[in-house]
Short mmCIF file of C-alpha atoms in Angstrom, two decimals:
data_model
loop_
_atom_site.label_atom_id
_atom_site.label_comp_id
_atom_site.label_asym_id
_atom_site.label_seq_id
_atom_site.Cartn_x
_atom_site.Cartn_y
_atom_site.Cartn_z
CA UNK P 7 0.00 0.00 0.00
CA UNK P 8 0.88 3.93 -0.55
CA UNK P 9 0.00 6.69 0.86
CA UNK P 10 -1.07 9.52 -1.84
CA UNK P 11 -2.56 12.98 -1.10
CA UNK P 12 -4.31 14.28 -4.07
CA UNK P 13 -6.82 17.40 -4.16
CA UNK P 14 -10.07 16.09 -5.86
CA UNK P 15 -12.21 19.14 -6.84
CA UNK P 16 -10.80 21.77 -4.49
CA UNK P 17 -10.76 19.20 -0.85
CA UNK P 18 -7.61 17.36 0.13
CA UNK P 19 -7.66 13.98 0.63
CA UNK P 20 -4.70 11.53 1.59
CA UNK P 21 -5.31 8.21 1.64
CA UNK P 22 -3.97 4.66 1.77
CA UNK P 23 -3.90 3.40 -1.82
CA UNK P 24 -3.28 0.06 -3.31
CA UNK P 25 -0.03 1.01 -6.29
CA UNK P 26 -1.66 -1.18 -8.73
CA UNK P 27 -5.24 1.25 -8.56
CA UNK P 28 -5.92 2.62 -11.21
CA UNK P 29 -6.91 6.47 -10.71
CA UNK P 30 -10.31 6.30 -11.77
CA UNK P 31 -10.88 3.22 -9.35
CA UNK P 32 -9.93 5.75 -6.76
CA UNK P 33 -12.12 8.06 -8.29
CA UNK P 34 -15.50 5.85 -8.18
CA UNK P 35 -14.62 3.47 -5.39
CA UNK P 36 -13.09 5.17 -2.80
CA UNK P 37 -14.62 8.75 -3.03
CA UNK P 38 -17.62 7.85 -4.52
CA UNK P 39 -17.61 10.29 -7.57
CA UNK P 40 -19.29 7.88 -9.81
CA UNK P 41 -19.68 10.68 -12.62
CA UNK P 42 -16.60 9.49 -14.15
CA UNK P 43 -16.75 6.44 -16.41
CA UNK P 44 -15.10 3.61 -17.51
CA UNK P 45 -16.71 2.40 -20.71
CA UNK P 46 -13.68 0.20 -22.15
CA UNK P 47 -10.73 -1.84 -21.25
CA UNK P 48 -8.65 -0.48 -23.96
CA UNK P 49 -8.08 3.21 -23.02
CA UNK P 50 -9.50 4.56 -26.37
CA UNK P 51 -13.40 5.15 -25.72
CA UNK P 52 -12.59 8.82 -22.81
CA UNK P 53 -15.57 8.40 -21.18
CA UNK P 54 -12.71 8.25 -17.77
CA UNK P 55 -11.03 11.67 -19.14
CA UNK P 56 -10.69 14.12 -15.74
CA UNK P 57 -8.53 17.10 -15.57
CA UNK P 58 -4.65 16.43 -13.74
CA UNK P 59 -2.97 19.53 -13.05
CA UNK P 60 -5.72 21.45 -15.42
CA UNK P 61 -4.72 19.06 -18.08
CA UNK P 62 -7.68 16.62 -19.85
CA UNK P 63 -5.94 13.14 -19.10
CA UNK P 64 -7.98 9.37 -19.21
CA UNK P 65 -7.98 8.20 -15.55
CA UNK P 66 -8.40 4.62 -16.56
CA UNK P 67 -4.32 4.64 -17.83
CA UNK P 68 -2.67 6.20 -14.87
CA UNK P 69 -2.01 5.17 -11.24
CA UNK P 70 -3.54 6.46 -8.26
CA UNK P 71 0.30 7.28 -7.00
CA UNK P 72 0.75 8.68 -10.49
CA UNK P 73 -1.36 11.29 -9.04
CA UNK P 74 0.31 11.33 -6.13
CA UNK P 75 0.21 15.59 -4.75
CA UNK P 76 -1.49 16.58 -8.42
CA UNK P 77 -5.05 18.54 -8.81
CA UNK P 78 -7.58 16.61 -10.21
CA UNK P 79 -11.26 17.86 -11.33
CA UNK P 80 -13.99 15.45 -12.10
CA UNK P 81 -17.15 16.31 -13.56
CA UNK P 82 -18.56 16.81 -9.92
CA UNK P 83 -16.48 19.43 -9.88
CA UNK P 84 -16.85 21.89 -12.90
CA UNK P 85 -20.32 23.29 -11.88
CA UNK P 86 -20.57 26.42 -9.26
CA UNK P 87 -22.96 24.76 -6.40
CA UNK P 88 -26.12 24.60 -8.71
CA UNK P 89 -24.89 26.87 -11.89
CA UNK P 90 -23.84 24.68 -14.41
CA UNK P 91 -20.27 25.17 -15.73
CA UNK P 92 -20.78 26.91 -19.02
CA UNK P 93 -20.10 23.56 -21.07
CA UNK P 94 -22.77 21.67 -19.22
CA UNK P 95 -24.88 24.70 -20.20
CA UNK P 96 -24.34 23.95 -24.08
CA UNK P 97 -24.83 20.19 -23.95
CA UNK P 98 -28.08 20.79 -22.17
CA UNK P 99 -29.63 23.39 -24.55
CA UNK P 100 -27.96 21.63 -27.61
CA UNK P 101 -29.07 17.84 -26.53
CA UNK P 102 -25.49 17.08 -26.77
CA UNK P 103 -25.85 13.53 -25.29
CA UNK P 104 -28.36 10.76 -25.76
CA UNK P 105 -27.80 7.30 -23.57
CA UNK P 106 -25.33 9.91 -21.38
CA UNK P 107 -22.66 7.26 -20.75
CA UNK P 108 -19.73 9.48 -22.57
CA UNK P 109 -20.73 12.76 -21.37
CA UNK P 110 -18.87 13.48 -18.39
CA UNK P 111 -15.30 12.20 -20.54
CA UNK P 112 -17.05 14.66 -23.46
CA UNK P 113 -17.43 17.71 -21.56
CA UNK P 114 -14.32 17.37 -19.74
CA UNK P 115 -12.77 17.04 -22.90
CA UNK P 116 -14.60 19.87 -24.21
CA UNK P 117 -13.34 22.46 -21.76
CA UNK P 118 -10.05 20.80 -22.56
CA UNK P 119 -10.52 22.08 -26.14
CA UNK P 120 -12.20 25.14 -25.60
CA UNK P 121 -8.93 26.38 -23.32
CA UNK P 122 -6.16 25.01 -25.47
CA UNK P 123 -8.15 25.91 -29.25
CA UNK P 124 -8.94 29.49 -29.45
CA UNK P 125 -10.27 29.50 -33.05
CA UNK P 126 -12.36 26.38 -33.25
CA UNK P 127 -14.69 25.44 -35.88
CA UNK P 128 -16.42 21.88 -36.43
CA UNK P 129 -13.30 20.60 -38.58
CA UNK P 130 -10.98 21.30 -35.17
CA UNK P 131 -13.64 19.92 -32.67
CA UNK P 132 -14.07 16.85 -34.76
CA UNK P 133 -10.73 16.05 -34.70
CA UNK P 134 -9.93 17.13 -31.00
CA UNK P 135 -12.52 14.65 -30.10
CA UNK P 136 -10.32 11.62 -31.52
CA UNK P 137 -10.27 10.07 -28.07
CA UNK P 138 -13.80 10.24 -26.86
CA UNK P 139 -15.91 7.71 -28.52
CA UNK P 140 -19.75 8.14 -28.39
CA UNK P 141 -22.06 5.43 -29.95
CA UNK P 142 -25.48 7.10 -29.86
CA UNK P 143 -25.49 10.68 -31.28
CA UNK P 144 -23.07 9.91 -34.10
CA UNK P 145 -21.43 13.49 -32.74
CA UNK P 146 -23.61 16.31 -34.39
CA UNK P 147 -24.87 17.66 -31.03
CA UNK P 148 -21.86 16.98 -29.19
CA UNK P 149 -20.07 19.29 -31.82
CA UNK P 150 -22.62 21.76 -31.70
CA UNK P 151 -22.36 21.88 -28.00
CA UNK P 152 -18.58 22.62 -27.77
CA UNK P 153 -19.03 25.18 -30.54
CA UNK P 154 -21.99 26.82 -28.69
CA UNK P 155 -20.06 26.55 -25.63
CA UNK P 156 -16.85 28.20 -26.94
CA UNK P 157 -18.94 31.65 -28.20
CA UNK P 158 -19.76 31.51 -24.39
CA UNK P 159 -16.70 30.87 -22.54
CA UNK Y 25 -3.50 -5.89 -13.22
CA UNK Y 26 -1.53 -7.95 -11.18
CA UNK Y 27 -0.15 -6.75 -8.20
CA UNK Y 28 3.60 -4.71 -8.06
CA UNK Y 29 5.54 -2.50 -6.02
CA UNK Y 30 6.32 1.42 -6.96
CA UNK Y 31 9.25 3.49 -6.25
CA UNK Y 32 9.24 7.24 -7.41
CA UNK Y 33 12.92 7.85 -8.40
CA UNK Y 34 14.63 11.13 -6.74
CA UNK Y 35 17.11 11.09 -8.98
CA UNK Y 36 18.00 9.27 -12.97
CA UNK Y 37 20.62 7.53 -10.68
CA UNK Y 38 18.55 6.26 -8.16
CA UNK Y 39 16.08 4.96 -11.27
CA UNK Y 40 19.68 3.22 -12.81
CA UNK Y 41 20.02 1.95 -9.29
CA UNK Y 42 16.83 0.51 -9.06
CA UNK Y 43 16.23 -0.98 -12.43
CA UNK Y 44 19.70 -2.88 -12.18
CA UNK Y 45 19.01 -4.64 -8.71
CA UNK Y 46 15.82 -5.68 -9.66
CA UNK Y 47 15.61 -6.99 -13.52
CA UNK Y 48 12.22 -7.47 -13.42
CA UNK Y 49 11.28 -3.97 -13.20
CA UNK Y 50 10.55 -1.13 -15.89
CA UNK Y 51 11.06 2.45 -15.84
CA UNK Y 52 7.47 4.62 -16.32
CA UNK Y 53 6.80 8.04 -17.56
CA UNK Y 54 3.40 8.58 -19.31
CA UNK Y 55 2.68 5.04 -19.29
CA UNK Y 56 0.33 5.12 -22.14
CA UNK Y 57 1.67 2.09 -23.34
CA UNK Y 58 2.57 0.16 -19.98
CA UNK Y 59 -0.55 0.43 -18.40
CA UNK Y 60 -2.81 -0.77 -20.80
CA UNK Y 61 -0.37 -3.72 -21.62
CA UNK Y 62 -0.34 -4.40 -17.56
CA UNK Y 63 -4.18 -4.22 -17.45
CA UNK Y 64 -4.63 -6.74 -20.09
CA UNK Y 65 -1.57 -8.61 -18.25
CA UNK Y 66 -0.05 -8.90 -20.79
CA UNK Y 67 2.72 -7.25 -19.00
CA UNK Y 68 3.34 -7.87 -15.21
CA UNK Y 69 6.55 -6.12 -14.08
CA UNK Y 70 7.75 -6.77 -10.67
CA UNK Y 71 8.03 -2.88 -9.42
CA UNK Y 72 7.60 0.27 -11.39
CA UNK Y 73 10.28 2.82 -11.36
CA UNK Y 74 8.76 6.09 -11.89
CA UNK Y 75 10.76 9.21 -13.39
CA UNK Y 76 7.94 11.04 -14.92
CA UNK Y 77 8.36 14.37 -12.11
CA UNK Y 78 12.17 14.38 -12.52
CA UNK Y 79 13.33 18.06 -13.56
CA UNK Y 80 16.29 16.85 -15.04
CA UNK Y 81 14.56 15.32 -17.66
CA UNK Y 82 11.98 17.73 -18.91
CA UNK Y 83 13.67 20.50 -21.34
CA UNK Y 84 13.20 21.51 -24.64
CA UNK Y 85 15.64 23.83 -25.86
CA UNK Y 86 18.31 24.30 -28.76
CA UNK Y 87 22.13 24.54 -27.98
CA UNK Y 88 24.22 24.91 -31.52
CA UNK Y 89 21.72 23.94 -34.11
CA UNK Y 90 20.40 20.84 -31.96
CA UNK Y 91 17.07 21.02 -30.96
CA UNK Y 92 17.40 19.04 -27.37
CA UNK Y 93 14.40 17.17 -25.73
CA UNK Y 94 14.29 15.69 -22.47
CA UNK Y 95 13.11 12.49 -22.16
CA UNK Y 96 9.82 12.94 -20.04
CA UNK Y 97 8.78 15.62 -22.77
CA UNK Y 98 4.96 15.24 -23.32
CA UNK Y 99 3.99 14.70 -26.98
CA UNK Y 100 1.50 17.85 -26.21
CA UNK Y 101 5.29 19.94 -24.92
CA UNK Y 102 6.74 18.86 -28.35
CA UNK Y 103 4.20 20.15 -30.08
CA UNK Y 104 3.16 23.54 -28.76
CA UNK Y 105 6.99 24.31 -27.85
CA UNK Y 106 8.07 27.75 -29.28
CA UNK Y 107 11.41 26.38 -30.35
CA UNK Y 108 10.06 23.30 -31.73
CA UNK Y 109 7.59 25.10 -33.83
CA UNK Y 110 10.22 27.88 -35.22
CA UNK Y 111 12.72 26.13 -35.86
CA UNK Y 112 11.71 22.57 -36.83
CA UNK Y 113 7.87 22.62 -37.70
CA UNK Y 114 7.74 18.92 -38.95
CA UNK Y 115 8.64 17.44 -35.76
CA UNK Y 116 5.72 19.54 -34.10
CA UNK Y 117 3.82 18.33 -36.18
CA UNK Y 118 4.83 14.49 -35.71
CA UNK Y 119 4.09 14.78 -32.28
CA UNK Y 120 0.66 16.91 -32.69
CA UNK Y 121 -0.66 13.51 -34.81
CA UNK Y 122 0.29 10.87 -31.65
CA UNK Y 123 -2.61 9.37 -30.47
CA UNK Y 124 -5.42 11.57 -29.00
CA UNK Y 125 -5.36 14.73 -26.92
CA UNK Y 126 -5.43 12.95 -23.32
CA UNK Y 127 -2.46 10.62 -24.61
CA UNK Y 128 -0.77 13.57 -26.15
CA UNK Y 129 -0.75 15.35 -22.29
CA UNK Y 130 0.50 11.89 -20.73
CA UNK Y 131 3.19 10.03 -23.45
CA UNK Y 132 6.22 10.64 -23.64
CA UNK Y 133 9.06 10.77 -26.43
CA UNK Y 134 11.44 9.02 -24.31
CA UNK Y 135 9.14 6.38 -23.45
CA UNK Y 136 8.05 6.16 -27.38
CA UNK Y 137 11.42 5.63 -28.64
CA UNK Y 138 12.23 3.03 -25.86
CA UNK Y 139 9.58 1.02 -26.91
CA UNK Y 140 10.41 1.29 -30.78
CA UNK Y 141 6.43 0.52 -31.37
CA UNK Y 142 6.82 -0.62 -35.55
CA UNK Y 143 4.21 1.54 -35.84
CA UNK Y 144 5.19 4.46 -33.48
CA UNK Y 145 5.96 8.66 -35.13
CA UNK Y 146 8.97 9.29 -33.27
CA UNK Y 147 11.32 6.48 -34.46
CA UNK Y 148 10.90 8.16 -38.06
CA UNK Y 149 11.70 11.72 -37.00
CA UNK Y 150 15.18 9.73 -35.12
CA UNK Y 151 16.17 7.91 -38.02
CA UNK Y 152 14.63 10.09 -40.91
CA UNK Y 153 16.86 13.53 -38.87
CA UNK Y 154 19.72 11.51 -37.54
CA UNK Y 155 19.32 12.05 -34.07
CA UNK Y 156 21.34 10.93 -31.46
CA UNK Y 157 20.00 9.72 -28.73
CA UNK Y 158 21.52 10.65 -24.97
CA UNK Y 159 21.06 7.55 -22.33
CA UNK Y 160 21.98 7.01 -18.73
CA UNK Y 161 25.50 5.71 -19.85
CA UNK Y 162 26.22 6.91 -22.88
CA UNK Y 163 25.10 8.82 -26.58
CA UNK Y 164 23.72 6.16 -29.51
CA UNK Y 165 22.86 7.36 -33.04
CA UNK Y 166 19.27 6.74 -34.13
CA UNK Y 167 20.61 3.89 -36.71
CA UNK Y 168 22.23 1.55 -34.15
CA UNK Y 169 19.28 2.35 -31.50
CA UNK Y 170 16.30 0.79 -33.30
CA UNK Y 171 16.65 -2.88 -33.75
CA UNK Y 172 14.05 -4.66 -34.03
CA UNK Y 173 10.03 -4.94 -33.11
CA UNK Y 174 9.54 -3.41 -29.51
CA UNK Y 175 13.86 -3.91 -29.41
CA UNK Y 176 16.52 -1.58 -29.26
CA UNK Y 177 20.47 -1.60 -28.36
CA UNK Y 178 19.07 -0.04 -24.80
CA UNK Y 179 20.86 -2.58 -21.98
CA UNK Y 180 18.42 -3.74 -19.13
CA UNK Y 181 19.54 -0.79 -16.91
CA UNK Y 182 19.70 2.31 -19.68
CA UNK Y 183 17.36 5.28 -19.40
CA UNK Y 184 16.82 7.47 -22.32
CA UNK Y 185 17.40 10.95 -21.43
CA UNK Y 186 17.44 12.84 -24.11
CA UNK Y 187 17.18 13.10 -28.34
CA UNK Y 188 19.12 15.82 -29.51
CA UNK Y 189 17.68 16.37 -33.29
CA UNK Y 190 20.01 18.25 -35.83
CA UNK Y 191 17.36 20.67 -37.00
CA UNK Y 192 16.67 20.63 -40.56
CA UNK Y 193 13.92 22.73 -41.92
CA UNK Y 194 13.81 20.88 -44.84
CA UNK Y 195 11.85 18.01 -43.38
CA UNK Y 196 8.62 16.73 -43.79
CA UNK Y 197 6.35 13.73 -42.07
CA UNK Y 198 3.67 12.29 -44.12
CA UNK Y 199 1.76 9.93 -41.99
CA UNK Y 200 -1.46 7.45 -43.21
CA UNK Y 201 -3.18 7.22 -39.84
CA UNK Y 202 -4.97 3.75 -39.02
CA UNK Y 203 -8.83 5.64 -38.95
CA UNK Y 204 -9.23 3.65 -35.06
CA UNK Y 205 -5.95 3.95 -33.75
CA UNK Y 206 -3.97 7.05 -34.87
CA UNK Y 207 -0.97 4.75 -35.30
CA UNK Y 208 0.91 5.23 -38.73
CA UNK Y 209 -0.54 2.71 -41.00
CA UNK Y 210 2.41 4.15 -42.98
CA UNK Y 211 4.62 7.17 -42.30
CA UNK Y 212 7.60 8.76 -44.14
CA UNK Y 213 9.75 11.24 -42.77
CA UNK Y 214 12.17 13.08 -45.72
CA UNK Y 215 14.90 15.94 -44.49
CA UNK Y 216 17.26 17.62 -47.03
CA UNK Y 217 19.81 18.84 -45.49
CA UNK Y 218 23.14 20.30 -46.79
CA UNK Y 219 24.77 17.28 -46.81
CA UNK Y 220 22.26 14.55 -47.34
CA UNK Y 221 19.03 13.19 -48.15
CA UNK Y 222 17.11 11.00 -45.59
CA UNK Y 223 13.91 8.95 -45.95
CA UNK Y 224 12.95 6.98 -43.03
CA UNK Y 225 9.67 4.72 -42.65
CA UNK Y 226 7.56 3.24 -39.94
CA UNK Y 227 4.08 1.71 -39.77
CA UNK Y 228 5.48 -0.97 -42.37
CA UNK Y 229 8.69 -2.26 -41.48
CA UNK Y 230 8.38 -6.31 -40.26
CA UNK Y 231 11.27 -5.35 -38.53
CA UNK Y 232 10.35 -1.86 -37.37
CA UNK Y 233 11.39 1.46 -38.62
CA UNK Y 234 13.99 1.43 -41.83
CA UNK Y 235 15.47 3.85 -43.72
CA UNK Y 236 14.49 3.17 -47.45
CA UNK Y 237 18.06 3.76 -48.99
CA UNK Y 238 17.20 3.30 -52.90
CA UNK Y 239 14.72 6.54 -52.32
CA UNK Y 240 17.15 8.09 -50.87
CA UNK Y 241 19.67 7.50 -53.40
CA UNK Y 242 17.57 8.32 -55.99
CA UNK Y 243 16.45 11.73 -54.29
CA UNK Y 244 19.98 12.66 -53.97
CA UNK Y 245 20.81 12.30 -57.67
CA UNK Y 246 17.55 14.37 -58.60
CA UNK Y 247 15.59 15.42 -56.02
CA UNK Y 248 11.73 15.76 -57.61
CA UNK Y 249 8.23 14.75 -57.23
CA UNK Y 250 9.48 12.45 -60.39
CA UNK Y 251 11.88 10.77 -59.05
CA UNK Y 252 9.94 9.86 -56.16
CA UNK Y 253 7.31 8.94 -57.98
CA UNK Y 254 9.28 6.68 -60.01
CA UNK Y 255 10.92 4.51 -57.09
CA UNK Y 256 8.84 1.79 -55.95
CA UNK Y 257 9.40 0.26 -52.64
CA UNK Y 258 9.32 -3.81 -52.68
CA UNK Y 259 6.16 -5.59 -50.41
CA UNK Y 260 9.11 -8.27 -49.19
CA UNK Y 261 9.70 -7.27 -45.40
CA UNK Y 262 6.45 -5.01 -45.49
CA UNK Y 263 4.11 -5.74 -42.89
CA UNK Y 264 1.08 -8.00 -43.53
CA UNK Y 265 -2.00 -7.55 -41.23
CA UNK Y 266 -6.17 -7.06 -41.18
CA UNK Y 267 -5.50 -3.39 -41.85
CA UNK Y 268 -3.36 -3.97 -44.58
CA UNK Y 269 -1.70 -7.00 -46.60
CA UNK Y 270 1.99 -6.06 -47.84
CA UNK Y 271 1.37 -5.02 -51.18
CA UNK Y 272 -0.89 -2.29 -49.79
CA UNK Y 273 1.00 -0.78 -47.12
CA UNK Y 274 4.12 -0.48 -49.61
CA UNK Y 275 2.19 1.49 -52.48
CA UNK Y 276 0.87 3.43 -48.97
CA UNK Y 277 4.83 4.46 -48.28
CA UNK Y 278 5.10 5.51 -51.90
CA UNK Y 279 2.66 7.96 -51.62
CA UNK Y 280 3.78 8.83 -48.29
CA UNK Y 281 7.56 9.79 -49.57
CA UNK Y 282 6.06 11.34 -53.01
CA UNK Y 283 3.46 13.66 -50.95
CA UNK Y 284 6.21 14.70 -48.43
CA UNK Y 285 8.45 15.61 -51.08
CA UNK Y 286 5.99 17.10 -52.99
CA UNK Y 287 5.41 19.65 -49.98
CA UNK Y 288 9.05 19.91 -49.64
CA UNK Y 289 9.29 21.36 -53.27
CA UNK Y 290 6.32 23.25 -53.21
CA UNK Y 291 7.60 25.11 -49.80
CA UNK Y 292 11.08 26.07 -50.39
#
């Protein structure tokens, strides 16, 4: 066992850690935050992507001690109390999301993008959105929602 | 994933230290390629070495025409660095087309090389720029560092620390991406430089990356879209798989080396 101490959405935490965990097993197991997903064994489908250190990384292919003294944000942690964080916003008003399984990877992706891409247009977000896989909407909302989100931001 | 221990090195010696007393251990950085092998156990390493937060690793800079990159360097460092992008655009680019976004922030170039994937971005830039590799004991040019599939001349307690990269702005990397994967179904890197012509491939090699010496010969005699055109690489020693048989794959590197020079010509 190893001890980590990780801040998940703002709160401290330090905790006794198998090294074999994978982060998002911490994630969903031991703190409960069961927004994050794990929808393959493969690390290609995102619906596990959080933020590390502000950066959009897939918490199914790192360690908990990987994360050992980083900042993570999970989906529980990108609205303001009860305001929705501006992404969350766009999927709503733009039914960005159908069965809702890839969501939480999608919009943390999305404000991923939206930071890094100033410029975007649908060619960029298509691309961007390589590693999130979504097998309902076929993408045209999801698109539409990061673009509509964007203008906001 | 079965069950291992995990040190975080303080220092590259302390990782040297560690990987040499214990052989069954392996160094990790980004781990986008050691984790998921470990989770489908298909690898099961003893103790993991970690060296991902060590400073002394993590540069980017250029030092007499070399543009130097530490080992830990994200793919996403490579290819929004300032220096990278001014003064060698094709290798920003290389490292802009790895994988996703989320593997982009995690992988690393030292950790890409050391696993000489056959269908991996970086080996290409190496070979196809001449870069010389910097490990934990000594320097090795790209040719005698790639061996093999997944093999290269590193001994079981080497760390790569960093690829110094001659920069030539006369470089190009064409890659075919697999549509799932991102990997290079086929991908040519070409650099002209004052002295010589290189052409190095990956995606197709049975043995891994290869520089494809009759192109270059060719291109050094008369360097046009014509002449690459005109050189046909042979499907012996071309990978064979469900994405692709041989024959396919090798007319793929054709038009991989004739679009790259192609943009070459049409750019400078």
């Amino acid at each position: 066992m190893a001890l980590v101490e990780i801040e998940v959405n703002g709160k401290n935490m330090s905790s006794e850690v198998e090294e074999r965990q994978l982060l998002v097993h911490f994630l969903r197991d031991d703190l409960n935050l069961t927004g994050t997903h794990v929808g393959c064994d493969t690390s290609q489908c995102g619906a596990c992507v959080i933020h590390l250190n502000g950066n959009a990384v897939k918490s199914c292919s790192m360690l908990t001690v990987q994360a050992n003294n980083a900042s993570i944000t999970t989906i529980e942690g990108l609205a303001d109390g009860d305001k929705l964080h501006p992404v969350q916003e766009a999927f709503r008003e733009n039914h960005g999301l159908q069965c809702g399984f890839c969501t939480p990877g999608m919009i943390m992706a999305a404000v991923d993008i939206i930071k890094r891409k100033p410029n975007l247009n649908e060619k960029i977000v298509r691309e961007e959105l390589e590693g999130n896989l979504c097998r309902c909407t076929g993408y045209q909302n999801i698109v539409k929602s990061i673009l509509a989100a964007a203008n906001k931001v | 994933m079965y069950q291992f221990s995990y040190l975080k090195a303080q220092s590259i010696s302390e990782a040297v230290t560690a990987l040499s007393s214990n052989p069954e251990s392996k160094i990790i950085a980004g781990g986008m390629t050691l984790i998921p092998t470990m989770k489908q156990r298909l690898a099961s390493p003893e103790q993991l070495i970690d060296i991902r937060h060590l400073e002394e690793l993590k540069h980017i800079k250029i030092e007499s025409n070399n543009i130097l990159i530490g080992s830990i360097s994200s793919h996403f460092e490579v290819s929004t660095s300032d220096i990278v992008n001014e003064h060698m655009p094709s290798l920003a680019k290389l490292a802009e087309g790895i994988g996703d976004p989320h593997v982009r922030y995690m992988g690393t170039i030292g950790g890409a090389i050391s696993n000489n994937d056959p269908t991996a971005d970086y080996p290409a830039a190496c070979l196809g720029l001449g870069a010389t590799i910097s490990t934990s004991k000594r320097e090795v040019k790209a040719e005698d560092f790639f061996l093999n599939l997944f093999e290269t001349s590193l001994e079981e307690d080497e760390i790569v620390t960093q690829i110094s990269f001659p920069v030539i702005k006369n470089s190009c990397y064409m890659k075919f991406p697999n549509p799932a994967s991102r990997y290079a179904m086929a991908g040519v890197f070409v650099s002209k430089s004052d002295t010589e012509i290189r052409v190095a491939v990956t995606g197709a090699g049975e043995a891994g990356v290869f520089r494809w010496k009759e192109m270059e010969d060719a291109l050094s005699k008369d360097w046009s879209v014509t002449t690459a055109e005109s050189v046909k690489l042979s499907s012996e020693g071309v990978m064979s798989d469900i994405h692709g048989n041989s024959d396919y794959r090798a007319n793929l590197v054709n038009v991989m080396a004739i679009r790259a020079v192609e943009k070459l010509i049409n750019e400078h």
